[in-house]
Tab-separated table of N, CA, C and O in Angstrom:
chain	number	residue	atom	x	y	z
A	1	GLN	N	-60.059	75.023	115.642
A	1	GLN	CA	-60.878	74.214	116.537
A	1	GLN	C	-62.344	74.441	116.203
A	1	GLN	O	-62.806	75.577	116.152
A	2	VAL	N	-63.055	73.339	116.014
A	2	VAL	CA	-64.475	73.419	115.750
A	2	VAL	C	-65.186	73.891	117.009
A	2	VAL	O	-64.908	73.407	118.113
A	3	GLN	N	-66.096	74.816	116.832
A	3	GLN	CA	-66.896	75.290	117.945
A	3	GLN	C	-68.359	75.343	117.548
A	3	GLN	O	-68.702	75.795	116.451
A	4	LEU	N	-69.200	74.856	118.436
A	4	LEU	CA	-70.636	75.015	118.343
A	4	LEU	C	-71.060	75.776	119.590
A	4	LEU	O	-70.828	75.305	120.706
A	5	VAL	N	-71.647	76.926	119.408
A	5	VAL	CA	-71.984	77.790	120.527
A	5	VAL	C	-73.483	78.003	120.560
A	5	VAL	O	-74.051	78.601	119.635
A	6	GLU	N	-74.112	77.522	121.625
A	6	GLU	CA	-75.548	77.681	121.803
A	6	GLU	C	-75.850	79.012	122.487
A	6	GLU	O	-75.081	79.488	123.317
A	7	SER	N	-76.987	79.559	122.160
A	7	SER	CA	-77.469	80.757	122.815
A	7	SER	C	-78.993	80.741	122.810
A	7	SER	O	-79.611	79.980	122.069
A	8	GLY	N	-79.574	81.572	123.641
A	8	GLY	CA	-81.014	81.703	123.673
A	8	GLY	C	-81.705	80.990	124.812
A	8	GLY	O	-82.934	81.074	124.937
A	9	GLY	N	-80.954	80.291	125.627
A	9	GLY	CA	-81.552	79.626	126.768
A	9	GLY	C	-81.947	80.620	127.840
A	9	GLY	O	-81.608	81.798	127.782
A	10	GLY	N	-82.678	80.131	128.814
A	10	GLY	CA	-83.106	80.990	129.895
A	10	GLY	C	-84.301	80.431	130.618
A	10	GLY	O	-84.624	79.248	130.502
A	11	LEU	N	-84.946	81.301	131.355
A	11	LEU	CA	-86.114	80.942	132.153
A	11	LEU	C	-87.377	81.414	131.454
A	11	LEU	O	-87.456	82.560	131.007
A	12	VAL	N	-88.343	80.531	131.367
A	12	VAL	CA	-89.608	80.866	130.740
A	12	VAL	C	-90.731	80.163	131.491
A	12	VAL	O	-90.528	79.088	132.061
A	13	GLN	N	-91.893	80.767	131.490
A	13	GLN	CA	-93.047	80.148	132.120
A	13	GLN	C	-93.648	79.083	131.220
A	13	GLN	O	-93.519	79.132	129.996
A	14	ALA	N	-94.293	78.113	131.845
A	14	ALA	CA	-94.984	77.091	131.077
A	14	ALA	C	-95.942	77.738	130.087
A	14	ALA	O	-96.653	78.689	130.421
A	15	GLY	N	-95.943	77.213	128.886
A	15	GLY	CA	-96.746	77.772	127.822
A	15	GLY	C	-96.032	78.803	126.980
A	15	GLY	O	-96.532	79.177	125.911
A	16	GLY	N	-94.883	79.243	127.436
A	16	GLY	CA	-94.121	80.243	126.718
A	16	GLY	C	-93.237	79.653	125.644
A	16	GLY	O	-93.278	78.451	125.359
A	17	SER	N	-92.413	80.508	125.059
A	17	SER	CA	-91.566	80.114	123.939
A	17	SER	C	-90.142	80.593	124.133
A	17	SER	O	-89.893	81.607	124.784
A	18	LEU	N	-89.225	79.857	123.557
A	18	LEU	CA	-87.826	80.237	123.470
A	18	LEU	C	-87.297	79.795	122.125
A	18	LEU	O	-87.793	78.823	121.545
A	19	ARG	N	-86.284	80.491	121.658
A	19	ARG	CA	-85.606	80.108	120.434
A	19	ARG	C	-84.126	79.934	120.717
A	19	ARG	O	-83.447	80.890	121.106
A	20	LEU	N	-83.650	78.727	120.544
A	20	LEU	CA	-82.237	78.436	120.710
A	20	LEU	C	-81.516	78.573	119.381
A	20	LEU	O	-82.059	78.228	118.333
A	21	SER	N	-80.302	79.056	119.445
A	21	SER	CA	-79.450	79.162	118.274
A	21	SER	C	-78.158	78.408	118.522
A	21	SER	O	-77.676	78.335	119.648
A	22	CYS	N	-77.609	77.853	117.466
A	22	CYS	CA	-76.326	77.167	117.520
A	22	CYS	C	-75.489	77.675	116.365
A	22	CYS	O	-75.785	77.383	115.202
A	23	ALA	N	-74.473	78.435	116.682
A	23	ALA	CA	-73.586	78.997	115.677
A	23	ALA	C	-72.309	78.171	115.604
A	23	ALA	O	-71.663	77.925	116.623
A	24	ALA	N	-71.959	77.762	114.404
A	24	ALA	CA	-70.786	76.920	114.192
A	24	ALA	C	-69.632	77.724	113.629
A	24	ALA	O	-69.828	78.700	112.891
A	25	SER	N	-68.444	77.316	113.981
A	25	SER	CA	-67.237	77.890	113.398
A	25	SER	C	-66.313	76.772	112.944
A	25	SER	O	-66.381	75.649	113.446
A	26	VAL	N	-65.463	77.078	112.011
A	26	VAL	CA	-64.488	76.181	111.382
A	26	VAL	C	-65.164	75.241	110.384
A	26	VAL	O	-64.751	75.165	109.228
A	27	ILE	N	-66.176	74.501	110.805
A	27	ILE	CA	-66.910	73.660	109.874
A	27	ILE	C	-67.989	74.471	109.177
A	27	ILE	O	-68.455	75.479	109.704
A	28	ARG	N	-68.368	74.019	107.996
A	28	ARG	CA	-69.524	74.546	107.309
A	28	ARG	C	-70.639	73.531	107.496
A	28	ARG	O	-70.521	72.391	107.076
A	29	ILE	N	-71.714	73.941	108.118
A	29	ILE	CA	-72.734	72.993	108.528
A	29	ILE	C	-73.548	72.444	107.373
A	29	ILE	O	-74.317	71.500	107.568
A	30	ASN	N	-73.374	72.987	106.182
A	30	ASN	CA	-74.173	72.521	105.053
A	30	ASN	C	-74.001	71.036	104.783
A	30	ASN	O	-74.906	70.397	104.248
A	31	SER	N	-72.868	70.462	105.149
A	31	SER	CA	-72.596	69.058	104.895
A	31	SER	C	-72.829	68.171	106.115
A	31	SER	O	-72.492	66.982	106.084
A	32	TYR	N	-73.419	68.708	107.153
A	32	TYR	CA	-73.642	67.978	108.396
A	32	TYR	C	-75.118	67.823	108.712
A	32	TYR	O	-75.934	68.699	108.404
A	33	THR	N	-75.435	66.704	109.333
A	33	THR	CA	-76.700	66.606	110.029
A	33	THR	C	-76.552	67.331	111.364
A	33	THR	O	-75.583	67.096	112.094
A	34	MET	N	-77.484	68.198	111.658
A	34	MET	CA	-77.454	68.968	112.888
A	34	MET	C	-78.551	68.476	113.821
A	34	MET	O	-79.637	68.099	113.379
A	35	GLY	N	-78.258	68.485	115.089
A	35	GLY	CA	-79.241	68.024	116.051
A	35	GLY	C	-79.221	68.818	117.331
A	35	GLY	O	-78.222	69.448	117.678
A	36	TRP	N	-80.359	68.788	117.997
A	36	TRP	CA	-80.485	69.307	119.342
A	36	TRP	C	-80.776	68.139	120.273
A	36	TRP	O	-81.693	67.357	120.017
A	37	TYR	N	-80.000	68.033	121.312
A	37	TYR	CA	-80.186	67.043	122.350
A	37	TYR	C	-80.440	67.757	123.659
A	37	TYR	O	-80.100	68.927	123.815
A	38	ARG	N	-81.010	67.054	124.599
A	38	ARG	CA	-81.187	67.642	125.918
A	38	ARG	C	-80.940	66.599	126.986
A	38	ARG	O	-81.107	65.397	126.767
A	39	GLN	N	-80.533	67.079	128.133
A	39	GLN	CA	-80.285	66.212	129.266
A	39	GLN	C	-80.786	66.882	130.535
A	39	GLN	O	-80.336	67.964	130.898
A	40	ALA	N	-81.729	66.237	131.167
A	40	ALA	CA	-82.251	66.689	132.437
A	40	ALA	C	-81.554	65.932	133.556
A	40	ALA	O	-81.039	64.826	133.340
A	41	PRO	N	-81.520	66.484	134.756
A	41	PRO	CA	-80.876	65.799	135.872
A	41	PRO	C	-81.440	64.393	136.075
A	41	PRO	O	-82.654	64.201	136.105
A	42	GLY	N	-80.552	63.422	136.199
A	42	GLY	CA	-80.966	62.052	136.418
A	42	GLY	C	-81.461	61.320	135.196
A	42	GLY	O	-81.898	60.171	135.310
A	43	LYS	N	-81.409	61.957	134.043
A	43	LYS	CA	-81.872	61.334	132.821
A	43	LYS	C	-80.748	61.257	131.794
A	43	LYS	O	-79.770	61.992	131.863
A	44	GLN	N	-80.908	60.351	130.848
A	44	GLN	CA	-79.944	60.242	129.772
A	44	GLN	C	-80.141	61.368	128.771
A	44	GLN	O	-81.220	61.957	128.670
A	45	ARG	N	-79.085	61.658	128.053
A	45	ARG	CA	-79.199	62.636	126.991
A	45	ARG	C	-80.046	62.057	125.870
A	45	ARG	O	-79.845	60.913	125.450
A	46	GLU	N	-80.992	62.840	125.400
A	46	GLU	CA	-81.898	62.362	124.380
A	46	GLU	C	-81.931	63.313	123.195
A	46	GLU	O	-81.753	64.522	123.337
A	47	LEU	N	-82.173	62.737	122.044
A	47	LEU	CA	-82.331	63.534	120.836
A	47	LEU	C	-83.680	64.226	120.863
A	47	LEU	O	-84.713	63.578	121.046
A	48	VAL	N	-83.670	65.524	120.680
A	48	VAL	CA	-84.884	66.316	120.618
A	48	VAL	C	-85.334	66.495	119.180
A	48	VAL	O	-86.498	66.287	118.844
A	49	ALA	N	-84.410	66.901	118.334
A	49	ALA	CA	-84.715	67.142	116.934
A	49	ALA	C	-83.433	67.099	116.131
A	49	ALA	O	-82.349	67.399	116.646
A	50	SER	N	-83.547	66.717	114.887
A	50	SER	CA	-82.409	66.721	113.983
A	50	SER	C	-82.858	67.205	112.623
A	50	SER	O	-84.042	67.133	112.278
A	51	ILE	N	-81.905	67.689	111.866
A	51	ILE	CA	-82.200	68.136	110.514
A	51	ILE	C	-81.007	67.790	109.635
A	51	ILE	O	-79.863	68.094	109.961
A	52	THR	N	-81.282	67.119	108.534
A	52	THR	CA	-80.219	66.664	107.653
A	52	THR	C	-79.750	67.784	106.748
A	52	THR	O	-80.321	68.875	106.709
A	53	SER	N	-78.701	67.496	105.998
A	53	SER	CA	-78.202	68.466	105.036
A	53	SER	C	-79.221	68.751	103.940
A	53	SER	O	-79.137	69.791	103.279
A	54	ALA	N	-80.167	67.838	103.749
A	54	ALA	CA	-81.256	68.032	102.797
A	54	ALA	C	-82.466	68.697	103.431
A	54	ALA	O	-83.543	68.722	102.827
A	55	HIS	N	-82.316	69.205	104.628
A	55	HIS	CA	-83.364	69.938	105.336
A	55	HIS	C	-84.537	69.054	105.738
A	55	HIS	O	-85.673	69.535	105.859
A	56	LEU	N	-84.281	67.777	105.947
A	56	LEU	CA	-85.299	66.865	106.440
A	56	LEU	C	-85.205	66.789	107.955
A	56	LEU	O	-84.144	66.488	108.501
A	57	ALA	N	-86.313	67.050	108.622
A	57	ALA	CA	-86.325	67.149	110.075
A	57	ALA	C	-86.949	65.922	110.720
A	57	ALA	O	-87.833	65.276	110.153
A	58	ASN	N	-86.489	65.626	111.910
A	58	ASN	CA	-87.030	64.548	112.718
A	58	ASN	C	-87.153	65.050	114.148
A	58	ASN	O	-86.300	65.807	114.617
A	59	TYR	N	-88.210	64.614	114.836
A	59	TYR	CA	-88.469	65.096	116.187
A	59	TYR	C	-88.781	63.953	117.131
A	59	TYR	O	-89.381	62.948	116.741
A	60	ALA	N	-88.384	64.133	118.375
A	60	ALA	CA	-88.846	63.235	119.410
A	60	ALA	C	-90.352	63.393	119.576
A	60	ALA	O	-90.899	64.492	119.414
A	61	GLY	N	-91.011	62.297	119.896
A	61	GLY	CA	-92.452	62.355	120.039
A	61	GLY	C	-92.917	63.350	121.086
A	61	GLY	O	-93.997	63.945	120.957
A	62	SER	N	-92.107	63.561	122.113
A	62	SER	CA	-92.485	64.449	123.198
A	62	SER	C	-92.512	65.920	122.802
A	62	SER	O	-93.116	66.736	123.500
A	63	VAL	N	-91.860	66.263	121.697
A	63	VAL	CA	-91.802	67.663	121.277
A	63	VAL	C	-92.458	67.901	119.932
A	63	VAL	O	-92.618	69.063	119.527
A	64	LYS	N	-92.843	66.846	119.262
A	64	LYS	CA	-93.440	66.991	117.942
A	64	LYS	C	-94.685	67.868	118.014
A	64	LYS	O	-95.544	67.678	118.860
A	65	GLY	N	-94.745	68.818	117.115
A	65	GLY	CA	-95.852	69.753	117.094
A	65	GLY	C	-95.625	70.997	117.915
A	65	GLY	O	-96.369	71.976	117.777
A	66	ARG	N	-94.628	70.972	118.784
A	66	ARG	CA	-94.301	72.130	119.616
A	66	ARG	C	-92.977	72.771	119.236
A	66	ARG	O	-92.827	73.989	119.330
A	67	PHE	N	-92.005	71.953	118.836
A	67	PHE	CA	-90.675	72.445	118.505
A	67	PHE	C	-90.462	72.385	117.000
A	67	PHE	O	-90.985	71.499	116.316
A	68	THR	N	-89.656	73.299	116.504
A	68	THR	CA	-89.286	73.316	115.100
A	68	THR	C	-87.792	73.546	114.972
A	68	THR	O	-87.263	74.521	115.506
A	69	ILE	N	-87.125	72.645	114.273
A	69	ILE	CA	-85.710	72.815	114.003
A	69	ILE	C	-85.546	73.369	112.597
A	69	ILE	O	-86.286	72.996	111.683
A	70	SER	N	-84.610	74.257	112.432
A	70	SER	CA	-84.341	74.830	111.124
A	70	SER	C	-82.855	75.125	111.012
A	70	SER	O	-82.132	75.157	112.011
A	71	ARG	N	-82.415	75.335	109.798
A	71	ARG	CA	-81.011	75.643	109.587
A	71	ARG	C	-80.874	76.746	108.560
A	71	ARG	O	-81.651	76.836	107.604
A	72	ASP	N	-79.891	77.572	108.769
A	72	ASP	CA	-79.541	78.631	107.838
A	72	ASP	C	-78.078	78.414	107.504
A	72	ASP	O	-77.186	78.836	108.238
A	73	ASN	N	-77.840	77.721	106.404
A	73	ASN	CA	-76.469	77.375	106.055
A	73	ASN	C	-75.615	78.607	105.777
A	73	ASN	O	-74.417	78.615	106.066
A	74	ALA	N	-76.221	79.637	105.196
A	74	ALA	CA	-75.473	80.858	104.924
A	74	ALA	C	-74.981	81.505	106.207
A	74	ALA	O	-73.899	82.100	106.234
A	75	MET	N	-75.779	81.400	107.264
A	75	MET	CA	-75.394	81.939	108.556
A	75	MET	C	-74.640	80.925	109.398
A	75	MET	O	-74.189	81.248	110.501
A	76	ASN	N	-74.525	79.701	108.885
A	76	ASN	CA	-73.832	78.631	109.600
A	76	ASN	C	-74.436	78.418	110.988
A	76	ASN	O	-73.721	78.196	111.970
A	77	THR	N	-75.759	78.461	111.033
A	77	THR	CA	-76.475	78.442	112.299
A	77	THR	C	-77.684	77.526	112.216
A	77	THR	O	-78.355	77.460	111.178
A	78	VAL	N	-77.944	76.830	113.302
A	78	VAL	CA	-79.117	75.984	113.447
A	78	VAL	C	-79.958	76.531	114.584
A	78	VAL	O	-79.421	77.026	115.586
A	79	TYR	N	-81.267	76.427	114.437
A	79	TYR	CA	-82.187	76.977	115.417
A	79	TYR	C	-83.127	75.901	115.939
A	79	TYR	O	-83.415	74.918	115.262
A	80	LEU	N	-83.613	76.129	117.128
A	80	LEU	CA	-84.678	75.311	117.686
A	80	LEU	C	-85.716	76.246	118.275
A	80	LEU	O	-85.475	76.870	119.312
A	81	GLN	N	-86.830	76.368	117.594
A	81	GLN	CA	-87.945	77.155	118.088
A	81	GLN	C	-88.781	76.270	118.994
A	81	GLN	O	-89.273	75.226	118.564
A	82	MET	N	-88.944	76.678	120.231
A	82	MET	CA	-89.649	75.891	121.225
A	82	MET	C	-90.881	76.658	121.665
A	82	MET	O	-90.773	77.727	122.279
A	83	ASN	N	-92.032	76.117	121.365
A	83	ASN	CA	-93.301	76.726	121.739
A	83	ASN	C	-94.042	75.830	122.721
A	83	ASN	O	-93.749	74.644	122.844
A	84	SER	N	-95.015	76.405	123.388
A	84	SER	CA	-95.843	75.663	124.338
A	84	SER	C	-94.988	74.858	125.301
A	84	SER	O	-95.225	73.669	125.536
A	85	LEU	N	-94.010	75.509	125.868
A	85	LEU	CA	-93.056	74.817	126.720
A	85	LEU	C	-93.710	74.278	127.981
A	85	LEU	O	-94.627	74.884	128.543
A	86	LYS	N	-93.222	73.136	128.401
A	86	LYS	CA	-93.708	72.446	129.577
A	86	LYS	C	-92.581	72.308	130.591
A	86	LYS	O	-91.408	72.296	130.221
A	87	PRO	N	-92.901	72.174	131.868
A	87	PRO	CA	-91.842	71.989	132.857
A	87	PRO	C	-90.921	70.812	132.550
A	87	PRO	O	-89.724	70.878	132.847
A	88	GLU	N	-91.450	69.766	131.949
A	88	GLU	CA	-90.624	68.617	131.622
A	88	GLU	C	-89.638	68.880	130.488
A	88	GLU	O	-88.787	68.029	130.198
A	89	ASP	N	-89.742	70.038	129.849
A	89	ASP	CA	-88.751	70.433	128.861
A	89	ASP	C	-87.495	71.005	129.505
A	89	ASP	O	-86.506	71.254	128.802
A	90	THR	N	-87.533	71.236	130.795
A	90	THR	CA	-86.382	71.780	131.500
A	90	THR	C	-85.186	70.843	131.356
A	90	THR	O	-85.264	69.658	131.697
A	91	ALA	N	-84.089	71.368	130.857
A	91	ALA	CA	-82.898	70.567	130.614
A	91	ALA	C	-81.794	71.467	130.101
A	91	ALA	O	-82.018	72.641	129.783
A	92	VAL	N	-80.608	70.902	130.019
A	92	VAL	CA	-79.535	71.530	129.272
A	92	VAL	C	-79.636	71.037	127.841
A	92	VAL	O	-79.675	69.825	127.592
A	93	TYR	N	-79.692	71.961	126.923
A	93	TYR	CA	-79.843	71.639	125.515
A	93	TYR	C	-78.494	71.771	124.819
A	93	TYR	O	-77.824	72.794	124.928
A	94	TYR	N	-78.135	70.725	124.084
A	94	TYR	CA	-76.847	70.662	123.414
A	94	TYR	C	-77.022	70.617	121.903
A	94	TYR	O	-77.862	69.878	121.385
A	95	CYS	N	-76.190	71.358	121.229
A	95	CYS	CA	-76.138	71.334	119.779
A	95	CYS	C	-75.124	70.286	119.334
A	95	CYS	O	-74.073	70.119	119.960
A	96	ASN	N	-75.442	69.584	118.256
A	96	ASN	CA	-74.568	68.548	117.736
A	96	ASN	C	-74.474	68.645	116.224
A	96	ASN	O	-75.457	68.930	115.551
A	97	ALA	N	-73.293	68.386	115.708
A	97	ALA	CA	-73.063	68.295	114.272
A	97	ALA	C	-72.384	66.968	113.981
A	97	ALA	O	-71.407	66.611	114.645
A	98	GLY	N	-72.885	66.241	112.992
A	98	GLY	CA	-72.292	64.964	112.638
A	98	GLY	C	-72.420	64.677	111.164
A	98	GLY	O	-73.379	65.107	110.518
A	99	ASN	N	-71.460	63.939	110.632
A	99	ASN	CA	-71.495	63.573	109.217
A	99	ASN	C	-71.235	62.092	108.984
A	99	ASN	O	-70.971	61.682	107.856
A	100	GLY	N	-71.286	61.293	110.035
A	100	GLY	CA	-71.006	59.876	109.939
A	100	GLY	C	-69.559	59.533	110.168
A	100	GLY	O	-69.232	58.359	110.406
A	101	LEU	N	-68.679	60.501	110.070
A	101	LEU	CA	-67.255	60.299	110.297
A	101	LEU	C	-66.783	60.974	111.580
A	101	LEU	O	-66.007	60.395	112.341
A	102	VAL	N	-67.247	62.191	111.789
A	102	VAL	CA	-66.880	62.947	112.972
A	102	VAL	C	-68.119	63.587	113.552
A	102	VAL	O	-69.128	63.763	112.864
A	103	GLY	N	-68.043	63.940	114.810
A	103	GLY	CA	-69.133	64.612	115.470
A	103	GLY	C	-68.617	65.644	116.442
A	103	GLY	O	-67.516	65.505	116.984
A	104	TYR	N	-69.412	66.667	116.643
A	104	TYR	CA	-69.032	67.760	117.523
A	104	TYR	C	-70.203	68.135	118.411
A	104	TYR	O	-71.367	67.988	118.027
A	105	TRP	N	-69.876	68.623	119.593
A	105	TRP	CA	-70.873	69.038	120.566
A	105	TRP	C	-70.626	70.456	121.032
A	105	TRP	O	-69.479	70.884	121.208
A	106	GLY	N	-71.715	71.175	121.255
A	106	GLY	CA	-71.627	72.437	121.952
A	106	GLY	C	-71.563	72.206	123.446
A	106	GLY	O	-71.668	71.078	123.936
A	107	LYS	N	-71.392	73.276	124.180
A	107	LYS	CA	-71.268	73.177	125.629
A	107	LYS	C	-72.610	73.158	126.345
A	107	LYS	O	-72.661	72.825	127.530
A	108	GLY	N	-73.664	73.509	125.660
A	108	GLY	CA	-74.993	73.427	126.223
A	108	GLY	C	-75.567	74.766	126.636
A	108	GLY	O	-74.843	75.699	126.948
A	109	ALA	N	-76.871	74.828	126.625
A	109	ALA	CA	-77.617	75.994	127.082
A	109	ALA	C	-78.739	75.527	127.989
A	109	ALA	O	-79.494	74.618	127.638
A	110	LEU	N	-78.864	76.146	129.136
A	110	LEU	CA	-79.878	75.741	130.100
A	110	LEU	C	-81.217	76.375	129.774
A	110	LEU	O	-81.314	77.590	129.583
A	111	VAL	N	-82.228	75.540	129.709
A	111	VAL	CA	-83.604	75.978	129.549
A	111	VAL	C	-84.374	75.544	130.782
A	111	VAL	O	-84.411	74.355	131.110
A	112	THR	N	-84.976	76.501	131.449
A	112	THR	CA	-85.770	76.218	132.632
A	112	THR	C	-87.191	76.695	132.398
A	112	THR	O	-87.412	77.872	132.105
A	113	VAL	N	-88.129	75.787	132.529
A	113	VAL	CA	-89.537	76.101	132.336
A	113	VAL	C	-90.220	76.003	133.687
A	113	VAL	O	-90.272	74.927	134.294
A	114	SER	N	-90.725	77.100	134.153
A	114	SER	CA	-91.361	77.146	135.458
A	114	SER	C	-92.826	76.791	135.352
A	114	SER	O	-93.482	77.043	134.334
A	115	SER	N	-93.350	76.201	136.412
A	115	SER	CA	-94.755	75.842	136.477
A	115	SER	C	-95.538	76.811	137.331
A	115	SER	O	-96.742	76.807	137.359
């Protein structure tokens, strides 16, 4: 069974930083586009950042310049470094792996940014 397990969520003050990790099992992420999505209460799930198998990254405009997505294929892990956090970043963050044929989701990690 494919598993994507997020870690690193928690409570942080506005302006602070957190680093989320997504560890994959069964699949080798080197052949997948990896993404971080988030969903806040009452809002749709949105793409925060993605990184292709060629290490090309894309970011939502709301996080560009503050968040950095990276991947370590040897560790089979994807990261999301979140700096200068704002209260509006509060959400459940989900890890995603996709290759155009299949897709997988993690269970999510809660990030709460206090004001």
